[in-house]
Amino acid sequence: MLREERLKLILDFVNANGYCSNEDISKALGIPFTTLRRDLTDLNTEQKLKRVHGGAKSIKERSILEETLDQKLTSHIEEKKIIAQKALVCIKKGETVFLDAGSSTYFLAQLITPELNVRVYTNSIINAQVLANNGVSEIHILPGKLKLSTNAICGVETIVSMSKFHFDVSFLGVNAVDNDFNFYTTDEDEALVKVKAIENSQFAFALVDNSKMKSKAFIKFSDKSQIALISEEV
């Protein structure tokens, strides 16, 4: 058996069971103890599972820390472009759209054109500039405090302003999604903006590339009962 095949078998077995002893893995997969110990060490080093005394346990959820917008805009670009194309289909002509700050919404902003005849509200100066460059005529930048690391406008002024509006559809940036499809972000003020957008929208979508799946961040702001997931696969 090739090493890559063996590692995949081990990882799948541990993930399916949550925790497995070395003996369980060895018997189930027919892998000698010496080889198994080496494989578990490699998988632990690669952070694909956690090696513990006498066995291994699954790492089903990771903790996500906030990156700057510049970092986000240069990672998983092709996946985010696919997600943006899928999100664009959810916009109908003449609708009022809320476009959250974030890298996935940035790629969606690039696709919104005057032909859609939409009214866009956003808490992102960068997304507003992209829309303006596209020739979109009705762009509203929400007031509030600018968070420099993510270029998101948030705070009390933002929430008060959003409370006056009803959006046909909103598209939200997300930092993490856990196994139960709870949605997370890393900042309390940004979380409140997302919650208000969901409350004041007929439909709300989370734009999530696969690197954010099976993970958690600081603050849960929604779950699958309130918001639909758009990823490169879904």
PDB file of N, CA and C in Angstrom, residues 87-125:
ATOM      1  N   ALA A  87     -23.143  33.439  -6.449  1.00  0.00           N
ATOM      2  CA  ALA A  87     -23.916  34.450  -5.721  1.00  0.00           C
ATOM      3  C   ALA A  87     -24.618  35.401  -6.675  1.00  0.00           C
ATOM      4  N   LEU A  88     -23.961  35.733  -7.773  1.00  0.00           N
ATOM      5  CA  LEU A  88     -24.542  36.666  -8.746  1.00  0.00           C
ATOM      6  C   LEU A  88     -25.884  36.173  -9.265  1.00  0.00           C
ATOM      7  N   VAL A  89     -26.016  34.862  -9.412  1.00  0.00           N
ATOM      8  CA  VAL A  89     -27.261  34.267  -9.910  1.00  0.00           C
ATOM      9  C   VAL A  89     -28.426  34.536  -8.953  1.00  0.00           C
ATOM     10  N   CYS A  90     -28.109  34.786  -7.675  1.00  0.00           N
ATOM     11  CA  CYS A  90     -29.144  35.004  -6.659  1.00  0.00           C
ATOM     12  C   CYS A  90     -29.684  36.432  -6.659  1.00  0.00           C
ATOM     13  N   ILE A  91     -29.126  37.286  -7.491  1.00  0.00           N
ATOM     14  CA  ILE A  91     -29.565  38.682  -7.565  1.00  0.00           C
ATOM     15  C   ILE A  91     -30.487  38.862  -8.764  1.00  0.00           C
ATOM     16  N   LYS A  92     -31.675  39.422  -8.514  1.00  0.00           N
ATOM     17  CA  LYS A  92     -32.614  39.707  -9.593  1.00  0.00           C
ATOM     18  C   LYS A  92     -32.569  41.196  -9.942  1.00  0.00           C
ATOM     19  N   LYS A  93     -32.931  41.509 -11.143  1.00  0.00           N
ATOM     20  CA  LYS A  93     -32.923  42.894 -11.588  1.00  0.00           C
ATOM     21  C   LYS A  93     -33.824  43.755 -10.702  1.00  0.00           C
ATOM     22  N   GLY A  94     -33.324  44.936 -10.373  1.00  0.00           N
ATOM     23  CA  GLY A  94     -34.112  45.904  -9.620  1.00  0.00           C
ATOM     24  C   GLY A  94     -34.132  45.700  -8.122  1.00  0.00           C
ATOM     25  N   GLU A  95     -33.380  44.725  -7.599  1.00  0.00           N
ATOM     26  CA  GLU A  95     -33.415  44.444  -6.163  1.00  0.00           C
ATOM     27  C   GLU A  95     -32.524  45.406  -5.371  1.00  0.00           C
ATOM     28  N   THR A  96     -32.789  45.425  -4.053  1.00  0.00           N
ATOM     29  CA  THR A  96     -31.939  46.146  -3.108  1.00  0.00           C
ATOM     30  C   THR A  96     -31.037  45.125  -2.430  1.00  0.00           C
ATOM     31  N   VAL A  97     -29.732  45.355  -2.508  1.00  0.00           N
ATOM     32  CA  VAL A  97     -28.745  44.366  -2.080  1.00  0.00           C
ATOM     33  C   VAL A  97     -27.882  44.934  -0.959  1.00  0.00           C
ATOM     34  N   PHE A  98     -27.655  44.120   0.079  1.00  0.00           N
ATOM     35  CA  PHE A  98     -26.631  44.468   1.070  1.00  0.00           C
ATOM     36  C   PHE A  98     -25.395  43.648   0.773  1.00  0.00           C
ATOM     37  N   LEU A  99     -24.257  44.336   0.633  1.00  0.00           N
ATOM     38  CA  LEU A  99     -22.992  43.686   0.327  1.00  0.00           C
ATOM     39  C   LEU A  99     -22.034  43.935   1.483  1.00  0.00           C
ATOM     40  N   ASP A 100     -21.766  42.897   2.243  1.00  0.00           N
ATOM     41  CA  ASP A 100     -20.902  42.965   3.411  1.00  0.00           C
ATOM     42  C   ASP A 100     -19.450  43.225   2.996  1.00  0.00           C
ATOM     43  N   ALA A 101     -18.652  43.681   3.941  1.00  0.00           N
ATOM     44  CA  ALA A 101     -17.215  43.783   3.707  1.00  0.00           C
ATOM     45  C   ALA A 101     -16.613  42.378   3.660  1.00  0.00           C
ATOM     46  N   GLY A 102     -15.513  42.230   2.928  1.00  0.00           N
ATOM     47  CA  GLY A 102     -14.856  40.928   2.874  1.00  0.00           C
ATOM     48  C   GLY A 102     -14.291  40.627   1.500  1.00  0.00           C
ATOM     49  N   SER A 103     -13.474  39.591   1.426  1.00  0.00           N
ATOM     50  CA  SER A 103     -12.820  39.254   0.158  1.00  0.00           C
ATOM     51  C   SER A 103     -13.765  38.558  -0.818  1.00  0.00           C
ATOM     52  N   SER A 104     -14.625  37.668  -0.333  1.00  0.00           N
ATOM     53  CA  SER A 104     -15.565  36.996  -1.234  1.00  0.00           C
ATOM     54  C   SER A 104     -16.581  37.982  -1.795  1.00  0.00           C
ATOM     55  N   THR A 105     -17.038  38.915  -0.957  1.00  0.00           N
ATOM     56  CA  THR A 105     -17.972  39.929  -1.442  1.00  0.00           C
ATOM     57  C   THR A 105     -17.277  40.894  -2.396  1.00  0.00           C
ATOM     58  N   TYR A 106     -15.974  41.094  -2.228  1.00  0.00           N
ATOM     59  CA  TYR A 106     -15.198  41.917  -3.159  1.00  0.00           C
ATOM     60  C   TYR A 106     -15.263  41.324  -4.569  1.00  0.00           C
ATOM     61  N   PHE A 107     -15.105  39.999  -4.658  1.00  0.00           N
ATOM     62  CA  PHE A 107     -15.162  39.367  -5.973  1.00  0.00           C
ATOM     63  C   PHE A 107     -16.581  39.393  -6.547  1.00  0.00           C
ATOM     64  N   LEU A 108     -17.595  39.376  -5.675  1.00  0.00           N
ATOM     65  CA  LEU A 108     -18.969  39.533  -6.140  1.00  0.00           C
ATOM     66  C   LEU A 108     -19.192  40.948  -6.660  1.00  0.00           C
ATOM     67  N   ALA A 109     -18.673  41.948  -5.956  1.00  0.00           N
ATOM     68  CA  ALA A 109     -18.817  43.341  -6.388  1.00  0.00           C
ATOM     69  C   ALA A 109     -18.266  43.529  -7.797  1.00  0.00           C
ATOM     70  N   GLN A 110     -17.206  42.808  -8.128  1.00  0.00           N
ATOM     71  CA  GLN A 110     -16.620  42.925  -9.462  1.00  0.00           C
ATOM     72  C   GLN A 110     -17.576  42.479 -10.561  1.00  0.00           C
ATOM     73  N   LEU A 111     -18.554  41.647 -10.211  1.00  0.00           N
ATOM     74  CA  LEU A 111     -19.464  41.086 -11.209  1.00  0.00           C
ATOM     75  C   LEU A 111     -20.779  41.856 -11.342  1.00  0.00           C
ATOM     76  N   ILE A 112     -21.060  42.752 -10.414  1.00  0.00           N
ATOM     77  CA  ILE A 112     -22.316  43.498 -10.444  1.00  0.00           C
ATOM     78  C   ILE A 112     -22.189  44.668 -11.422  1.00  0.00           C
ATOM     79  N   THR A 113     -23.066  44.708 -12.405  1.00  0.00           N
ATOM     80  CA  THR A 113     -22.990  45.694 -13.478  1.00  0.00           C
ATOM     81  C   THR A 113     -24.267  46.533 -13.534  1.00  0.00           C
ATOM     82  N   PRO A 114     -24.236  47.651 -14.263  1.00  0.00           N
ATOM     83  CA  PRO A 114     -25.424  48.514 -14.359  1.00  0.00           C
ATOM     84  C   PRO A 114     -26.652  47.804 -14.916  1.00  0.00           C
ATOM     85  N   GLU A 115     -26.434  46.781 -15.741  1.00  0.00           N
ATOM     86  CA  GLU A 115     -27.555  46.065 -16.355  1.00  0.00           C
ATOM     87  C   GLU A 115     -28.494  45.449 -15.319  1.00  0.00           C
ATOM     88  N   LEU A 116     -27.982  45.141 -14.135  1.00  0.00           N
ATOM     89  CA  LEU A 116     -28.827  44.562 -13.089  1.00  0.00           C
ATOM     90  C   LEU A 116     -29.762  45.600 -12.465  1.00  0.00           C
ATOM     91  N   ASN A 117     -29.416  46.887 -12.598  1.00  0.00           N
ATOM     92  CA  ASN A 117     -30.259  47.969 -12.088  1.00  0.00           C
ATOM     93  C   ASN A 117     -30.578  47.778 -10.601  1.00  0.00           C
ATOM     94  N   VAL A 118     -29.543  47.434  -9.803  1.00  0.00           N
ATOM     95  CA  VAL A 118     -29.752  47.200  -8.382  1.00  0.00           C
ATOM     96  C   VAL A 118     -29.324  48.404  -7.555  1.00  0.00           C
ATOM     97  N   ARG A 119     -29.912  48.496  -6.375  1.00  0.00           N
ATOM     98  CA  ARG A 119     -29.510  49.466  -5.369  1.00  0.00           C
ATOM     99  C   ARG A 119     -28.652  48.702  -4.357  1.00  0.00           C
ATOM    100  N   VAL A 120     -27.401  49.138  -4.136  1.00  0.00           N
ATOM    101  CA  VAL A 120     -26.484  48.402  -3.281  1.00  0.00           C
ATOM    102  C   VAL A 120     -26.134  49.222  -2.042  1.00  0.00           C
ATOM    103  N   TYR A 121     -26.306  48.605  -0.880  1.00  0.00           N
ATOM    104  CA  TYR A 121     -25.832  49.159   0.389  1.00  0.00           C
ATOM    105  C   TYR A 121     -24.647  48.315   0.835  1.00  0.00           C
ATOM    106  N   THR A 122     -23.590  48.983   1.278  1.00  0.00           N
ATOM    107  CA  THR A 122     -22.407  48.240   1.694  1.00  0.00           C
ATOM    108  C   THR A 122     -21.711  48.929   2.861  1.00  0.00           C
ATOM    109  N   ASN A 123     -21.020  48.148   3.669  1.00  0.00           N
ATOM    110  CA  ASN A 123     -20.184  48.674   4.740  1.00  0.00           C
ATOM    111  C   ASN A 123     -18.710  48.529   4.373  1.00  0.00           C
ATOM    112  N   SER A 124     -18.435  48.609   3.086  1.00  0.00           N
ATOM    113  CA  SER A 124     -17.068  48.477   2.578  1.00  0.00           C
ATOM    114  C   SER A 124     -16.784  49.558   1.552  1.00  0.00           C
ATOM    115  N   ILE A 125     -15.828  50.434   1.855  1.00  0.00           N
ATOM    116  CA  ILE A 125     -15.447  51.483   0.906  1.00  0.00           C
ATOM    117  C   ILE A 125     -14.837  50.856  -0.345  1.00  0.00           C
TER     118      ILE A 125
END
